[in-house]
Amino acid sequence: QVQLVESGGGLVQAGGSLRLSCAASGRTFSIVAMNWFRQAPGKEREFVAAIRWSGGSIYYSDSVKGRFTMSRDNAKNTVYLQMNSLKVEDTAVYYCNLNDKVRGVSYDRWGQGTQVTVSS
């Protein structure tokens, strides 16, 4: 089993910055990718950023490209989401997601979510 623990959410004014962290523990030797999603009130969960564990390629949604930066610390099995130039519309619960493969079966793991609120 893999567990994900997120931290770093909070309240910030528009134009400010926050950094989210997501630490994976447990059976982490078969990670395929780690991702960030977010869900605003009344909206569907949407993709924010992803990092492929092998090779380290990083992908962003158009809505955050140029403002958010995803990175990782392999030794700690931790990913980060540095969020700059935050906008009110970035307000959401941010979820860490991990894709892994165990004995040929793909799994999706989710963290508990962390609230990010951007005030005007």
PDB file of C-alpha atoms in Angstrom:
ATOM      1  CA  GLN A   1       0.000   0.000   0.000  1.00  0.00           C
ATOM      2  CA  VAL A   2       1.007   3.565  -0.701  1.00  0.00           C
ATOM      3  CA  GLN A   3       0.053   6.495   1.482  1.00  0.00           C
ATOM      4  CA  LEU A   4       0.107  10.127   0.418  1.00  0.00           C
ATOM      5  CA  VAL A   5       0.337  13.042   2.811  1.00  0.00           C
ATOM      6  CA  GLU A   6      -0.144  16.554   1.507  1.00  0.00           C
ATOM      7  CA  SER A   7       0.736  19.797   3.191  1.00  0.00           C
ATOM      8  CA  GLY A   8       1.217  23.462   2.434  1.00  0.00           C
ATOM      9  CA  GLY A   9      -2.238  24.776   1.660  1.00  0.00           C
ATOM     10  CA  GLY A  10      -3.594  27.955   3.149  1.00  0.00           C
ATOM     11  CA  LEU A  11      -4.955  31.425   2.544  1.00  0.00           C
ATOM     12  CA  VAL A  12      -3.051  33.866   0.381  1.00  0.00           C
ATOM     13  CA  GLN A  13      -3.805  37.106  -1.411  1.00  0.00           C
ATOM     14  CA  ALA A  14      -3.996  37.257  -5.169  1.00  0.00           C
ATOM     15  CA  GLY A  15      -0.517  37.565  -6.625  1.00  0.00           C
ATOM     16  CA  GLY A  16       1.006  35.629  -3.736  1.00  0.00           C
ATOM     17  CA  SER A  17       2.679  32.244  -3.589  1.00  0.00           C
ATOM     18  CA  LEU A  18       2.252  28.919  -1.872  1.00  0.00           C
ATOM     19  CA  ARG A  19       4.133  25.644  -2.025  1.00  0.00           C
ATOM     20  CA  LEU A  20       2.371  22.324  -1.687  1.00  0.00           C
ATOM     21  CA  SER A  21       4.120  19.105  -0.741  1.00  0.00           C
ATOM     22  CA  CYS A  22       3.065  15.502  -1.180  1.00  0.00           C
ATOM     23  CA  ALA A  23       5.051  12.738   0.477  1.00  0.00           C
ATOM     24  CA  ALA A  24       4.552   9.141  -0.579  1.00  0.00           C
ATOM     25  CA  SER A  25       5.291   6.291   1.809  1.00  0.00           C
ATOM     26  CA  GLY A  26       4.832   2.559   1.816  1.00  0.00           C
ATOM     27  CA  ARG A  27       5.342   0.464  -1.318  1.00  0.00           C
ATOM     28  CA  THR A  28       6.761   3.262  -3.461  1.00  0.00           C
ATOM     29  CA  PHE A  29       9.111   1.258  -5.668  1.00  0.00           C
ATOM     30  CA  SER A  30       6.665   1.007  -8.568  1.00  0.00           C
ATOM     31  CA  ILE A  31       5.626   4.631  -9.062  1.00  0.00           C
ATOM     32  CA  VAL A  32       4.762   5.510 -12.642  1.00  0.00           C
ATOM     33  CA  ALA A  33       3.769   9.149 -12.148  1.00  0.00           C
ATOM     34  CA  MET A  34       2.706  11.650  -9.527  1.00  0.00           C
ATOM     35  CA  ASN A  35       0.152  14.291 -10.280  1.00  0.00           C
ATOM     36  CA  TRP A  36      -1.658  17.267  -8.857  1.00  0.00           C
ATOM     37  CA  PHE A  37      -5.365  17.782  -9.363  1.00  0.00           C
ATOM     38  CA  ARG A  38      -7.699  20.392  -7.942  1.00  0.00           C
ATOM     39  CA  GLN A  39     -11.391  20.733  -7.358  1.00  0.00           C
ATOM     40  CA  ALA A  40     -13.163  24.034  -6.883  1.00  0.00           C
ATOM     41  CA  PRO A  41     -16.614  24.226  -5.266  1.00  0.00           C
ATOM     42  CA  GLY A  42     -19.298  23.100  -7.685  1.00  0.00           C
ATOM     43  CA  LYS A  43     -16.778  22.046 -10.322  1.00  0.00           C
ATOM     44  CA  GLU A  44     -15.266  18.780 -11.449  1.00  0.00           C
ATOM     45  CA  ARG A  45     -11.804  17.743 -10.406  1.00  0.00           C
ATOM     46  CA  GLU A  46      -9.255  18.969 -12.958  1.00  0.00           C
ATOM     47  CA  PHE A  47      -5.685  18.135 -13.832  1.00  0.00           C
ATOM     48  CA  VAL A  48      -3.017  20.606 -12.759  1.00  0.00           C
ATOM     49  CA  ALA A  49       0.429  19.055 -13.231  1.00  0.00           C
ATOM     50  CA  ALA A  50       2.164  15.704 -13.576  1.00  0.00           C
ATOM     51  CA  ILE A  51       5.646  14.259 -13.392  1.00  0.00           C
ATOM     52  CA  ARG A  52       6.656  10.977 -14.939  1.00  0.00           C
ATOM     53  CA  TRP A  53       8.762   9.101 -12.409  1.00  0.00           C
ATOM     54  CA  SER A  54      11.030   7.579 -15.020  1.00  0.00           C
ATOM     55  CA  GLY A  55      12.697  10.351 -16.942  1.00  0.00           C
ATOM     56  CA  GLY A  56      11.138  13.191 -14.985  1.00  0.00           C
ATOM     57  CA  SER A  57       9.055  14.758 -17.754  1.00  0.00           C
ATOM     58  CA  ILE A  58       6.669  17.348 -16.375  1.00  0.00           C
ATOM     59  CA  TYR A  59       3.331  18.456 -17.784  1.00  0.00           C
ATOM     60  CA  TYR A  60       1.058  21.342 -16.872  1.00  0.00           C
ATOM     61  CA  SER A  61      -2.461  22.378 -17.636  1.00  0.00           C
ATOM     62  CA  ASP A  62      -2.752  25.523 -19.712  1.00  0.00           C
ATOM     63  CA  SER A  63      -4.388  27.349 -16.812  1.00  0.00           C
ATOM     64  CA  VAL A  64      -1.279  27.093 -14.608  1.00  0.00           C
ATOM     65  CA  LYS A  65       1.538  26.953 -17.149  1.00  0.00           C
ATOM     66  CA  GLY A  66       4.107  29.639 -16.446  1.00  0.00           C
ATOM     67  CA  ARG A  67       2.876  30.201 -12.885  1.00  0.00           C
ATOM     68  CA  PHE A  68       3.130  26.790 -11.232  1.00  0.00           C
ATOM     69  CA  THR A  69       6.232  24.617 -11.048  1.00  0.00           C
ATOM     70  CA  MET A  70       6.222  20.954 -10.123  1.00  0.00           C
ATOM     71  CA  SER A  71       9.363  19.311  -8.804  1.00  0.00           C
ATOM     72  CA  ARG A  72      10.379  16.220  -6.898  1.00  0.00           C
ATOM     73  CA  ASP A  73      12.831  14.876  -4.366  1.00  0.00           C
ATOM     74  CA  ASN A  74      13.465  11.260  -5.326  1.00  0.00           C
ATOM     75  CA  ALA A  75      15.174  10.400  -2.080  1.00  0.00           C
ATOM     76  CA  LYS A  76      12.118  11.495  -0.108  1.00  0.00           C
ATOM     77  CA  ASN A  77       9.502  10.280  -2.627  1.00  0.00           C
ATOM     78  CA  THR A  78       8.062  13.747  -2.375  1.00  0.00           C
ATOM     79  CA  VAL A  79       6.696  16.089  -5.000  1.00  0.00           C
ATOM     80  CA  TYR A  80       6.161  19.789  -4.698  1.00  0.00           C
ATOM     81  CA  LEU A  81       3.945  22.302  -6.416  1.00  0.00           C
ATOM     82  CA  GLN A  82       5.276  25.830  -6.278  1.00  0.00           C
ATOM     83  CA  MET A  83       2.388  28.144  -7.055  1.00  0.00           C
ATOM     84  CA  ASN A  84       3.229  31.744  -7.952  1.00  0.00           C
ATOM     85  CA  SER A  85       1.111  34.645  -9.171  1.00  0.00           C
ATOM     86  CA  LEU A  86      -1.923  33.014  -7.627  1.00  0.00           C
ATOM     87  CA  LYS A  87      -5.338  34.065  -8.855  1.00  0.00           C
ATOM     88  CA  VAL A  88      -8.718  33.936  -7.168  1.00  0.00           C
ATOM     89  CA  GLU A  89      -9.708  31.231  -9.642  1.00  0.00           C
ATOM     90  CA  ASP A  90      -6.928  29.002  -8.291  1.00  0.00           C
ATOM     91  CA  THR A  91      -8.992  28.563  -5.136  1.00  0.00           C
ATOM     92  CA  ALA A  92      -9.694  24.843  -4.738  1.00  0.00           C
ATOM     93  CA  VAL A  93      -8.882  21.727  -2.808  1.00  0.00           C
ATOM     94  CA  TYR A  94      -5.632  20.413  -4.248  1.00  0.00           C
ATOM     95  CA  TYR A  95      -5.155  16.659  -4.381  1.00  0.00           C
ATOM     96  CA  CYS A  96      -1.992  14.683  -4.831  1.00  0.00           C
ATOM     97  CA  ASN A  97      -2.380  11.604  -7.012  1.00  0.00           C
ATOM     98  CA  LEU A  98       0.022   8.723  -7.560  1.00  0.00           C
ATOM     99  CA  ASN A  99      -0.076   6.162 -10.332  1.00  0.00           C
ATOM    100  CA  ASP A 100       1.738   2.922  -9.711  1.00  0.00           C
ATOM    101  CA  LYS A 101       1.785  -0.590 -11.080  1.00  0.00           C
ATOM    102  CA  VAL A 102       1.916  -3.659  -8.875  1.00  0.00           C
ATOM    103  CA  ARG A 103       2.165  -7.122 -10.478  1.00  0.00           C
ATOM    104  CA  GLY A 104       0.940  -5.684 -13.759  1.00  0.00           C
ATOM    105  CA  VAL A 105      -2.089  -3.946 -12.231  1.00  0.00           C
ATOM    106  CA  SER A 106      -2.305  -0.153 -12.385  1.00  0.00           C
ATOM    107  CA  TYR A 107      -3.463   1.772  -9.332  1.00  0.00           C
ATOM    108  CA  ASP A 108      -4.549   5.315  -8.601  1.00  0.00           C
ATOM    109  CA  ARG A 109      -3.792   6.612  -5.107  1.00  0.00           C
ATOM    110  CA  TRP A 110      -5.135   9.854  -3.699  1.00  0.00           C
ATOM    111  CA  GLY A 111      -4.131  12.112  -0.863  1.00  0.00           C
ATOM    112  CA  GLN A 112      -6.612  13.699   1.493  1.00  0.00           C
ATOM    113  CA  GLY A 113      -6.471  17.080  -0.214  1.00  0.00           C
ATOM    114  CA  THR A 114      -5.314  20.459   0.996  1.00  0.00           C
ATOM    115  CA  GLN A 115      -7.302  23.680   0.740  1.00  0.00           C
ATOM    116  CA  VAL A 116      -5.870  26.616  -1.163  1.00  0.00           C
ATOM    117  CA  THR A 117      -7.809  29.861  -0.892  1.00  0.00           C
ATOM    118  CA  VAL A 118      -6.795  32.941  -2.847  1.00  0.00           C
ATOM    119  CA  SER A 119      -8.441  36.174  -1.792  1.00  0.00           C
ATOM    120  CA  SER A 120      -8.842  39.274  -3.943  1.00  0.00           C
TER     121      SER A 120
END
